[in-house]
Coordinates of C-alpha atoms in Angstrom, one line a residue:
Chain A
X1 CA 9.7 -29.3 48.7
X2 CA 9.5 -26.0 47.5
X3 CA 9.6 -22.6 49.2
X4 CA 13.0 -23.4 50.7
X5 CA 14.1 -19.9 51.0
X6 CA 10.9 -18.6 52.9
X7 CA 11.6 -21.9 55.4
X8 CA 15.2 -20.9 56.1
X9 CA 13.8 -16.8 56.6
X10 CA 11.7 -18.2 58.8
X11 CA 14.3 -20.6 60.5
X12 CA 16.6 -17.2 61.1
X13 CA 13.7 -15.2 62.7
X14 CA 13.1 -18.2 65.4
X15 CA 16.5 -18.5 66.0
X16 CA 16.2 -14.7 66.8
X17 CA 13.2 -14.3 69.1
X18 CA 14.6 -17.6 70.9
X19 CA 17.8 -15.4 71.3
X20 CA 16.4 -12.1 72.1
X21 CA 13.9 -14.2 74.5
X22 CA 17.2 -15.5 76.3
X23 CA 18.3 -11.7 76.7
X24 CA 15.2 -10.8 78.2
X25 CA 15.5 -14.3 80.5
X26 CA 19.0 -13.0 81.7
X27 CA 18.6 -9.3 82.0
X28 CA 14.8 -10.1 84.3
X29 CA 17.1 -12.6 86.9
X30 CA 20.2 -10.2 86.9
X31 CA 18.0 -7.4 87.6
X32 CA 16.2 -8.9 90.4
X33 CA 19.7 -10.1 91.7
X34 CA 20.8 -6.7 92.0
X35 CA 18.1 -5.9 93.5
X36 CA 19.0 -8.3 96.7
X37 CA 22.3 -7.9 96.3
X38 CA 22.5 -4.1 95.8
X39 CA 24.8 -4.2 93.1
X40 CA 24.2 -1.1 91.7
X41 CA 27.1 -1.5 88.9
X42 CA 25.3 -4.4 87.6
X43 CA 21.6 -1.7 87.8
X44 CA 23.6 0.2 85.7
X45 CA 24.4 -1.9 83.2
X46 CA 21.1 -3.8 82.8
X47 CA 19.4 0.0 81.9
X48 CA 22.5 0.8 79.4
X49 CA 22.1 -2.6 78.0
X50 CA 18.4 -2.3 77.7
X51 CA 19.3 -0.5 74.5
X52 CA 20.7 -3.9 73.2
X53 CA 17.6 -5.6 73.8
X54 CA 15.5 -2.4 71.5
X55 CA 17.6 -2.7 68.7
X56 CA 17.4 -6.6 68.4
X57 CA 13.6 -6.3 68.5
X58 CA 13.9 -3.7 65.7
X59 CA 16.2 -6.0 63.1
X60 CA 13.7 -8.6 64.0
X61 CA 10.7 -6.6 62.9
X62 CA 12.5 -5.2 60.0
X63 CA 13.5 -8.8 59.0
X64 CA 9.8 -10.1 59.6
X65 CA 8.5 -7.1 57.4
X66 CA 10.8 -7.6 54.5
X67 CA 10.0 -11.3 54.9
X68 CA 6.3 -10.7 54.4
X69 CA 7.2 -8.1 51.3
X70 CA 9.3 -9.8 49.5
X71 CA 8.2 -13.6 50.2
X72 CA 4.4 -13.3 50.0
X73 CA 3.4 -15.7 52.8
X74 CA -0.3 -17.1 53.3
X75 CA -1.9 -19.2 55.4
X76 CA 0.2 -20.3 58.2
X77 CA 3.5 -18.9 57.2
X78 CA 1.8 -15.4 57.4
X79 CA -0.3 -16.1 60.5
X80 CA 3.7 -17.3 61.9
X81 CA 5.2 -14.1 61.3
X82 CA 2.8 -11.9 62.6
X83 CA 3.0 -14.2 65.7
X84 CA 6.5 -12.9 65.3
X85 CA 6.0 -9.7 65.0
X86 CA 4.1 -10.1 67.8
X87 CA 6.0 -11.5 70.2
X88 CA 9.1 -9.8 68.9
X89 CA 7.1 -6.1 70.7
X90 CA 6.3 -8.3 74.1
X91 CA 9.6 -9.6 74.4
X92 CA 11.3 -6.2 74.2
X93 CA 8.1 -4.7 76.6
X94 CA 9.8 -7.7 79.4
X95 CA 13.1 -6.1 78.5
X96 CA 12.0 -2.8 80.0
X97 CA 10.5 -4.6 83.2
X98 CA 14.3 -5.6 83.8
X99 CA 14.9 -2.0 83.2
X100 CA 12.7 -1.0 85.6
X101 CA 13.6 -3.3 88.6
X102 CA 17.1 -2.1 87.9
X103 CA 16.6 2.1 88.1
X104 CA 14.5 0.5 91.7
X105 CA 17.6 -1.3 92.7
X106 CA 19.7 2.3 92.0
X107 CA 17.0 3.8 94.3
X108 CA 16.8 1.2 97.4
X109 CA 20.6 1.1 98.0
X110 CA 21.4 1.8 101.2
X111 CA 17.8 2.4 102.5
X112 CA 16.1 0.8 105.1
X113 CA 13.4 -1.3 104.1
X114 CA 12.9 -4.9 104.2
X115 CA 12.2 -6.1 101.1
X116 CA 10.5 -9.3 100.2
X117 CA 13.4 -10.4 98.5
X118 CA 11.6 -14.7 98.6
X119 CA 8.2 -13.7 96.6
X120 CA 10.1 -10.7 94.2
X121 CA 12.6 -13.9 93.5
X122 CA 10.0 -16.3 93.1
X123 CA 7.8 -14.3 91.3
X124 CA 10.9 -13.7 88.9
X125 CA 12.4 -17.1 88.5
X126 CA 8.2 -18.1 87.9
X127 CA 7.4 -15.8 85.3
X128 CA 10.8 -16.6 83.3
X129 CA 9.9 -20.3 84.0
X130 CA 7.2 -19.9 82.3
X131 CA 8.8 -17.3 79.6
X132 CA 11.0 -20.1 78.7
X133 CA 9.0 -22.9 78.1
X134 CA 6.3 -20.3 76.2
X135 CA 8.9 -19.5 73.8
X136 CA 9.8 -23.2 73.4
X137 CA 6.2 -23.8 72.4
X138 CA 5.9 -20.9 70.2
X139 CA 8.7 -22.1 68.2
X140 CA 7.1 -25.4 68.1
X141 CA 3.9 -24.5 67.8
X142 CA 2.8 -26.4 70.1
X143 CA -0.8 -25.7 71.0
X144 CA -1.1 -28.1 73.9
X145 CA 2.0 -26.7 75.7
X146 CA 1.1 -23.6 75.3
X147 CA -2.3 -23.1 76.5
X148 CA -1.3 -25.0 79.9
X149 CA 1.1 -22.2 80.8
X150 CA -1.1 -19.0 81.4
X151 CA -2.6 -20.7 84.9
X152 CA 0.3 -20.6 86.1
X153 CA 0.0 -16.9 86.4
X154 CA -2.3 -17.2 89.0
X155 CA 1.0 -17.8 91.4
X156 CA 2.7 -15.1 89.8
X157 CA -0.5 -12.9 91.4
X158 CA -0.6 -14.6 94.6
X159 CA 2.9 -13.8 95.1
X160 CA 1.8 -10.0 93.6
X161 CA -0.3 -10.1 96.4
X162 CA 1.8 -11.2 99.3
X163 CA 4.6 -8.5 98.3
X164 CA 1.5 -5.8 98.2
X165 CA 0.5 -6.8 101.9
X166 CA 4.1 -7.0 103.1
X167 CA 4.9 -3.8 101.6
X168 CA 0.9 -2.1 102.4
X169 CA 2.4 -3.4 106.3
X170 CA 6.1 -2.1 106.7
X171 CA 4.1 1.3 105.1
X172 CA 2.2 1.4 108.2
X173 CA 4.6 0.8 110.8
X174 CA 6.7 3.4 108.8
X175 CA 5.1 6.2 107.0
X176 CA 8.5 7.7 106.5
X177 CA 9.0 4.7 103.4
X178 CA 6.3 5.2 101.8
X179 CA 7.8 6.3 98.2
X180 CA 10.7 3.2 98.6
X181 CA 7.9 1.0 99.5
X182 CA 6.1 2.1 96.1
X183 CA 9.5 1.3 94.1
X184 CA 9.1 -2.2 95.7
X185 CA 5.3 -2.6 94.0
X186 CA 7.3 -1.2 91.1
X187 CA 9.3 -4.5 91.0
X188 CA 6.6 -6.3 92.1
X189 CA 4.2 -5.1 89.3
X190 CA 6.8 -5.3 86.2
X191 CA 7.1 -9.3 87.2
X192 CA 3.5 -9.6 87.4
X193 CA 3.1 -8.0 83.7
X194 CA 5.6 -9.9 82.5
X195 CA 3.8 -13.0 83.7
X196 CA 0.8 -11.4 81.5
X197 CA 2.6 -10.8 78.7
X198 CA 4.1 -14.5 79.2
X199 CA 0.4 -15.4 77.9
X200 CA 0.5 -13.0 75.0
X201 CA 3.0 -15.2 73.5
X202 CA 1.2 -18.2 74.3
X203 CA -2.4 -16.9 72.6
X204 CA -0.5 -16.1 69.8
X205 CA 0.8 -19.7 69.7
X206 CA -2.6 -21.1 69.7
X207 CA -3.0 -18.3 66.9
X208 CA -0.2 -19.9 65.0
X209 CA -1.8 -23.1 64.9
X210 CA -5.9 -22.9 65.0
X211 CA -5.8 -19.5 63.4
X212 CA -8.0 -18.3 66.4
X213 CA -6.7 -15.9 68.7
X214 CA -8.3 -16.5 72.3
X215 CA -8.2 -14.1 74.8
X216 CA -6.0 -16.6 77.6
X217 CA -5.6 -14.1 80.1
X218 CA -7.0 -15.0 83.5
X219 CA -6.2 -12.0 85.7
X220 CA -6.6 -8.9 83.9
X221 CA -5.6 -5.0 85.7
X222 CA -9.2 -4.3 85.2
X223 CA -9.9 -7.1 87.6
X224 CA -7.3 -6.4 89.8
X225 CA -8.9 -3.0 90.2
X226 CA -12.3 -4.4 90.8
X227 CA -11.2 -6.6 93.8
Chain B
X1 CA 37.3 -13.4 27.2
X2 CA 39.1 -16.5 28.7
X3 CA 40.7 -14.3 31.9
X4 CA 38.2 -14.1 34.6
X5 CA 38.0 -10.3 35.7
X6 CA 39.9 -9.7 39.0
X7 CA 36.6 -7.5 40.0
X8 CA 34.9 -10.3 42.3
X9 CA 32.2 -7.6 42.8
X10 CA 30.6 -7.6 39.6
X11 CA 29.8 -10.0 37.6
X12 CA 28.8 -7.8 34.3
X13 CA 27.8 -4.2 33.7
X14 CA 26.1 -1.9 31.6
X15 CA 27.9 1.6 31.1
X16 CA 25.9 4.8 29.6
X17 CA 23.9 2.5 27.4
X18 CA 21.3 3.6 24.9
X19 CA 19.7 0.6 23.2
X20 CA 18.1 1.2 19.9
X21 CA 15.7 -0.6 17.3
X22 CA 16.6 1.1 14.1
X23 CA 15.9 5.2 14.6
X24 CA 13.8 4.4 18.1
X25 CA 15.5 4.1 21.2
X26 CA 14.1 1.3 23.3
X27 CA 16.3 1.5 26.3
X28 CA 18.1 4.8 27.0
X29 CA 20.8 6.4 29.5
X30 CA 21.8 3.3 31.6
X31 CA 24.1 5.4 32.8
X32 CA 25.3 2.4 35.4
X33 CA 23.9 -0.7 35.7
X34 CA 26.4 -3.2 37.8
X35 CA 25.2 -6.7 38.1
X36 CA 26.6 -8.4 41.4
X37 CA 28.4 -11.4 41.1
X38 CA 26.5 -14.6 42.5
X39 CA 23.8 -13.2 42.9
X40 CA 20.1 -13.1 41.4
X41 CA 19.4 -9.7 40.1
X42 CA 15.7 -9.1 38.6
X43 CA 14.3 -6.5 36.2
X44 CA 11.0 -5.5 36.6
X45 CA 8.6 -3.1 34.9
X46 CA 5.7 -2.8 32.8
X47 CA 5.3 -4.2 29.2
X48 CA 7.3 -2.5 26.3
X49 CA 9.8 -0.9 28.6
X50 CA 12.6 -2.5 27.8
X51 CA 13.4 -4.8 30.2
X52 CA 13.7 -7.5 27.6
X53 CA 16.0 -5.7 25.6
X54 CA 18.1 -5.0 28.2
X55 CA 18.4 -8.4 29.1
X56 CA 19.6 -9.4 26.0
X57 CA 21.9 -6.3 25.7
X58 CA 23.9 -8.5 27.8
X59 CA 25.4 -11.3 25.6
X60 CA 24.2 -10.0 22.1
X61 CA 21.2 -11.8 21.4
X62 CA 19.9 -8.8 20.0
X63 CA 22.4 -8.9 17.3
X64 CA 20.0 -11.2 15.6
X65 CA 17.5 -8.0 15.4
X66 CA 19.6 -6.5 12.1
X67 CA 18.3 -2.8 13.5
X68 CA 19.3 -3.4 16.6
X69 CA 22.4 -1.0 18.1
X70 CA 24.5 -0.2 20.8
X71 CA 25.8 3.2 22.3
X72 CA 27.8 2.7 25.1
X73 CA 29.6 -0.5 26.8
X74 CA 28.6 -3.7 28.3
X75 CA 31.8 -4.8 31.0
X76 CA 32.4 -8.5 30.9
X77 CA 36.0 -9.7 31.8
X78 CA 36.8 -6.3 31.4
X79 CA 36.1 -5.8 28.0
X80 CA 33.4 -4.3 26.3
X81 CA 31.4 -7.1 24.8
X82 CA 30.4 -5.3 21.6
X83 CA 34.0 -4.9 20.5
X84 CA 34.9 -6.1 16.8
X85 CA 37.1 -8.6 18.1
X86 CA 34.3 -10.3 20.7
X87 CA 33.0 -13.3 19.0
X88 CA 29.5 -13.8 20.5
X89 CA 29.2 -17.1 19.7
X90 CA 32.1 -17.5 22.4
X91 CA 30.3 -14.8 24.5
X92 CA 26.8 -16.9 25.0
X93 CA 29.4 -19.7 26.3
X94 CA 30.3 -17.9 29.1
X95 CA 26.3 -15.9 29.1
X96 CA 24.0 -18.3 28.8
X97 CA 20.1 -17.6 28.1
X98 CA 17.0 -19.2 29.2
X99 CA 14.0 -18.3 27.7
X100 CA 10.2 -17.8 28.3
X101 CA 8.8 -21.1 26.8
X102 CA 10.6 -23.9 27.4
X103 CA 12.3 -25.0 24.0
X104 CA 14.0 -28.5 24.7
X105 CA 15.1 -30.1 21.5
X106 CA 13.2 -32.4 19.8
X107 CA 15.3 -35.3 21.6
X108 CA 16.4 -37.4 24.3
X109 CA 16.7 -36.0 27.4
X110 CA 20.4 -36.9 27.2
X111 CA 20.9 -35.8 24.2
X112 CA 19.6 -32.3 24.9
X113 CA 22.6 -31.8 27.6
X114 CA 25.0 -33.3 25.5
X115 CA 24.5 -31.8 22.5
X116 CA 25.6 -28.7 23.5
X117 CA 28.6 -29.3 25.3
X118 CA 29.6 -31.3 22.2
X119 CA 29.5 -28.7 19.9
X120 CA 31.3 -26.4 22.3
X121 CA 34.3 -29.3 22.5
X122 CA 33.8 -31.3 26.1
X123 CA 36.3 -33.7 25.7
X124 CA 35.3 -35.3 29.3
X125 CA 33.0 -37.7 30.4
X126 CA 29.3 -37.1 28.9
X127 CA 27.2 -39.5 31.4
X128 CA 29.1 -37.6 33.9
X129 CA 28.1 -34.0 32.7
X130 CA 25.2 -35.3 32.0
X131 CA 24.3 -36.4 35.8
X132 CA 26.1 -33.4 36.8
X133 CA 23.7 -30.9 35.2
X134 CA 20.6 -32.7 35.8
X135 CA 21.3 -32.4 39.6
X136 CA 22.4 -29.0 39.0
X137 CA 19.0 -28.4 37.9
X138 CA 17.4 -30.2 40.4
X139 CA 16.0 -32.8 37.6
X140 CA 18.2 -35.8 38.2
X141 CA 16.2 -37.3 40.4
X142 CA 12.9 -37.2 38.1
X143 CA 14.1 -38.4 35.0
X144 CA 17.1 -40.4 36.2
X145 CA 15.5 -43.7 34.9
X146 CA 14.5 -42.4 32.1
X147 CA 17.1 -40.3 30.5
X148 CA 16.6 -42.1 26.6
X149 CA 12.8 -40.7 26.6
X150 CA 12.1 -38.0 24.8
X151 CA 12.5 -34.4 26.2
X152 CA 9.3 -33.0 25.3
X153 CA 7.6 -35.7 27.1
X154 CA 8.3 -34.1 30.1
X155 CA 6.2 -31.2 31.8
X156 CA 6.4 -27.9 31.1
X157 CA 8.7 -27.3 34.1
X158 CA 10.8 -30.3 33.8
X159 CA 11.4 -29.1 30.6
X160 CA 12.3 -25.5 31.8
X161 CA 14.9 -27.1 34.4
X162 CA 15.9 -29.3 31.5
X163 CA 16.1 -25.6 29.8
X164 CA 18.6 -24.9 32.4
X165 CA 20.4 -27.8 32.4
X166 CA 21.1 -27.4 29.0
X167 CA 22.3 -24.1 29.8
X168 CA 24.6 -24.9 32.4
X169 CA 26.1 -28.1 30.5
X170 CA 28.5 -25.8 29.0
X171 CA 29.5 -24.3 32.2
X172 CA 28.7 -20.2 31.9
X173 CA 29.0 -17.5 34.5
X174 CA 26.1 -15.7 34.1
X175 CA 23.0 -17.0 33.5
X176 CA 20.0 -14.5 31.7
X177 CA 16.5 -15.6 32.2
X178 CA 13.3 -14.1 30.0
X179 CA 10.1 -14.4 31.6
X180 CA 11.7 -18.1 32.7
X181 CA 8.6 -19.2 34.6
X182 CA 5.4 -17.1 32.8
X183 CA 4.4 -20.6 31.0
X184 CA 4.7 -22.4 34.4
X185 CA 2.0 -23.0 37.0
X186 CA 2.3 -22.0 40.2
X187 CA 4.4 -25.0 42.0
X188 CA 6.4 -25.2 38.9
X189 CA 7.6 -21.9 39.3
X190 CA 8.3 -22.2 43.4
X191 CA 10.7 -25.0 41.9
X192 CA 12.7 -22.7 39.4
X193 CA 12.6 -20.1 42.0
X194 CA 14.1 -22.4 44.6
X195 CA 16.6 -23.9 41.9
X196 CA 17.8 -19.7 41.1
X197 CA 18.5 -19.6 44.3
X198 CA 20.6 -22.5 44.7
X199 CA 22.3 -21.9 41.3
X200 CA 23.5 -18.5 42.6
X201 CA 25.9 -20.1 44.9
X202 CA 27.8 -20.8 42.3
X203 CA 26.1 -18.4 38.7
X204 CA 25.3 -14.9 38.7
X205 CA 21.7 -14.6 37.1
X206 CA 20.0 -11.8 35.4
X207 CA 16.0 -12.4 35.0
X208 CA 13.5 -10.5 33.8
X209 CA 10.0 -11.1 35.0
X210 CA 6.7 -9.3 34.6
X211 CA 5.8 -10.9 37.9
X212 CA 7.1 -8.4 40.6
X213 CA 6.2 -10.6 43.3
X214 CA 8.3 -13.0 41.8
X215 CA 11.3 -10.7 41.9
X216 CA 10.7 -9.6 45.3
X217 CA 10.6 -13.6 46.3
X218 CA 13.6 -14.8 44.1
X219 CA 16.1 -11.7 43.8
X220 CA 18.8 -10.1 45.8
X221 CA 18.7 -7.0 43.7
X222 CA 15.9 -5.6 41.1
X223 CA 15.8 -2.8 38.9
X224 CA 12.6 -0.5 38.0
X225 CA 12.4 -0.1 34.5
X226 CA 9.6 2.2 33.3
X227 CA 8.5 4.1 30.2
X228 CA 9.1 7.4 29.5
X229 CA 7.3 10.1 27.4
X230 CA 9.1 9.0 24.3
X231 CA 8.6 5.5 24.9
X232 CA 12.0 4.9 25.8
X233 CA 12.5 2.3 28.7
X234 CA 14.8 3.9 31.5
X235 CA 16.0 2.6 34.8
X236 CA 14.3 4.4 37.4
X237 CA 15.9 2.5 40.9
X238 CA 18.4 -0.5 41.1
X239 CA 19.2 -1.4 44.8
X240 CA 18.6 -4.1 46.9
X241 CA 15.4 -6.4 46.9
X242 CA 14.7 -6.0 50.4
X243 CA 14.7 -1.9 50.1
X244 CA 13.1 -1.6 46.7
X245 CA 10.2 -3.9 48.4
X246 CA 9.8 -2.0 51.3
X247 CA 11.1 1.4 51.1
X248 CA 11.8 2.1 47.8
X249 CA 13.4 5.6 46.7
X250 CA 11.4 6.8 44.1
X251 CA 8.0 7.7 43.9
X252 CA 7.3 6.0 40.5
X253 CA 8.6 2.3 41.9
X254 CA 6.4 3.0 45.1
X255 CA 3.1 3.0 42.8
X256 CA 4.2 0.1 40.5
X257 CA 5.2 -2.5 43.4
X258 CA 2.4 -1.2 44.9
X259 CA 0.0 -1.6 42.2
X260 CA -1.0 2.1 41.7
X261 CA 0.7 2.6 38.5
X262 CA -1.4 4.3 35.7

């Protein structure tokens, strides 16, 4: 076997993305848990360990790039790191959905709302569910794995929807919550993109391996508008 | 020469060195050029900039040029290797050179390890040594069987890791490599590359290559050598691999790994 020392490059980088993909896993749960909970210490530390998150995803794409300088890859290896590269950017993206849901949980403490805590919970452990066994695949390369996951989005948007007429509901009995009832679509919205972006990762799997990249997506914003 | 330097950092290094061929200086104001211990370290430039000369700056083989001479000092052991009292015949023992076309000798493939380490007074066990090396040089398991046949039987880059077999039969510490792979097809030289790699667990190795992607693939540090006005070769940027390739310093290595040189 030759090209041992591009194979163990590339053996780091996947330990990396599985690792920063494990961040992103822990810091999308927590946040939603302080969300229900209303720990606001944890809120706080979620956004100040964001940072954490950016600068992993940076050392990964500077690792990728001076992988592809120095090590010249072709074919698959190439089309395998800028996967990478790839899904390095829509890892750190989920990262800021957790950031997000966490400066929301700093802003519903103590208010009076009734939040759909079930569907925002479902909708989080779903989409890291599917986060999860995406990156699995990815590393893998497993096109048949991959390429199931992205209908499973469609519950992620189901549950989108419930949250949106839960929330459109409590706004009309209340008009008062209004702007805490948008921070709750806040939440709700991060968790559906990061569904989306779930399927990102999973195109660029198929990419790995056929050298295609289809478009997987099945629920786009543009159609959301639409409806 | 026998007491290993107390430096663990660097392996061997070049102090204000101007290289010359007679009354032309090939290679001037290497002001500092520190190779790192254990590691690969590649020199890279365009043709007729010294690079070569350089190389074998490092244990004397240009003494066999009678023009060729020295200003400044080369740091091995802490000593400067062009002193009166360094025998290089002792020198190459401890710097051992592989060059751009294979030259195995006209025998066994056995004999080619031994022969060395005979006349450099192993007193141990050849078949040993012998095994040792080969597996060192990741040949063993190709020619195991067949160890009697002749060396120049073999191909081109079984002869090259024969080549450094050879070298490493007589147990150096550095290990300086001339265009090792430019006779070698493409596989071939993934093999030596892999096998430089390996070898710098335990070697420091110096190579010169007019094949900068081979640097960028097989080195931890490289060094820009270029031409100047008066045809001199100088050192324009020595650092790490991964930061000449990507974000080199100077302008003048940005066009030339980049392919916009002259």
């Amino acid at each position: 076997m030759t090209r041992e020392y591009l194979d163990r490059r590339v053996h780091q980088l996947e330990d990396e993305i599985l690792l920063l993909g494990s961040m992103v896993e822990q810091a999308v749960l927590h946040s939603v848990e302080t969300l229900r909970t209303q720990d606001t210490r944890g809120a706080k530390a979620i956004i100040e360990d964001d940072i954490i998150i950016n600068e992993k995803r940076y050392a990964i794409e500077n690792a990728i790039l001076i992988t592809i300088a120095t090590q010249q890859p072709v074919g698959r290896d190439l089309r395998r790191l800028a996967a990478m590269l790839e899904v390095s950017t829509e890892l750190e993206r989920m990262g800021d959905y957790a950031k997000g849901i966490a400066k929301v949980t700093m802003r519903l403490v103590n208010c009076e709302i009734e939040v759909p805590y079930r569907e925002i919970n479902q909708m989080a452990e779903l989409s890291v569910g599917m986060l999860h066994r995406a990156l699995g695949a990815f590393i893998a390369e497993n096109p048949n794995v991959a390429s199931a996951i992205p209908a499973e989005d469609d519950l992620v948007d189901e549950l989108y929807n419930r949250v949106y007429h839960t929330v459109v509901n409590l706004t009309i009995q209340n008009p008062e919550i209004v702007d805490k009832a948008n921070h709750i679509m806040w939440v709700a919205h991060n968790l559906e993109r990061m569904a989306d972006r779930v399927t990102n990762i999973c195109e660029r799997t198929v990419f790995i391996a056929t050298g295609e990249l289809l478009d997987m997506d099945t629920s786009d914003d543009e159609d959301d508008i639409d409806e | 020469m026998s007491d290993k330097s107390n430096n663990n950092l660097y392996a061997i290094e070049a102090r204000d060195v101007n290289l010359y061929y007679g009354d032309f200086r090939a290679v001037k104001e290497i002001g500092g050029l520190k190779i790192h211990q254990q590691k690969i370290t590649a020199i890279i430039g365009p043709s007729g900039c010294g690079k070569s000369t350089m190389l074998r700056a490092f244990n004397r083989m240009n003494d066999f040029v009678s023009t060729f001479h020295l200003e400044g000092e080369i740091v091995f052991h802490d000593k400067n290797i062009y002193d009166q009292d360094v025998d290089p015949v002792q020198l190459r023992r401890y710097i051992g050179m592989v060059f751009q076309k294979p030259n195995p000798f006209p025998k066994s493939i056995y004999d080619n390890i031994a022969w060395g380490a005979k006349v450099n007074g192993f007193r141990g066990n050849m078949d040993d040594l012998v095994e040792e090396t080969l597996v060192k040089a990741a040949l063993w398991d190709e020619v195991k069987d067949e160890l009697k046949k002749s060396a120049l039987a073999l191909s081109g880059g079984q002869q090259q890791r024969l080549c450094i077999a050879r070298a490493l039969a007589v147990r150096p510490e550095i290990i300086l490599m001339d265009e090792p792979c430019s006779a070698l097809d493409p596989i071939a030289t993934l093999k030596i590359e892999d096998l430089m790699r390996e070898l710098s667990e335990n070697y420091t190795i110096i190579i010169v290559t007019h094949n900068m992607q081979q640097a960028a693939r097989a080195s931890d540090y490289t060094a820009f050598f270029t031409m100047d006005e008066d045809r001199a070769g100088l050192m324009v940027e020595f650092g790490e691999t991964n930061q000449i390739f990507t974000n080199p310093k100077e302008k003048k290595t940005e066009d030339y790994i980049s392919g916009r040189f002259g």
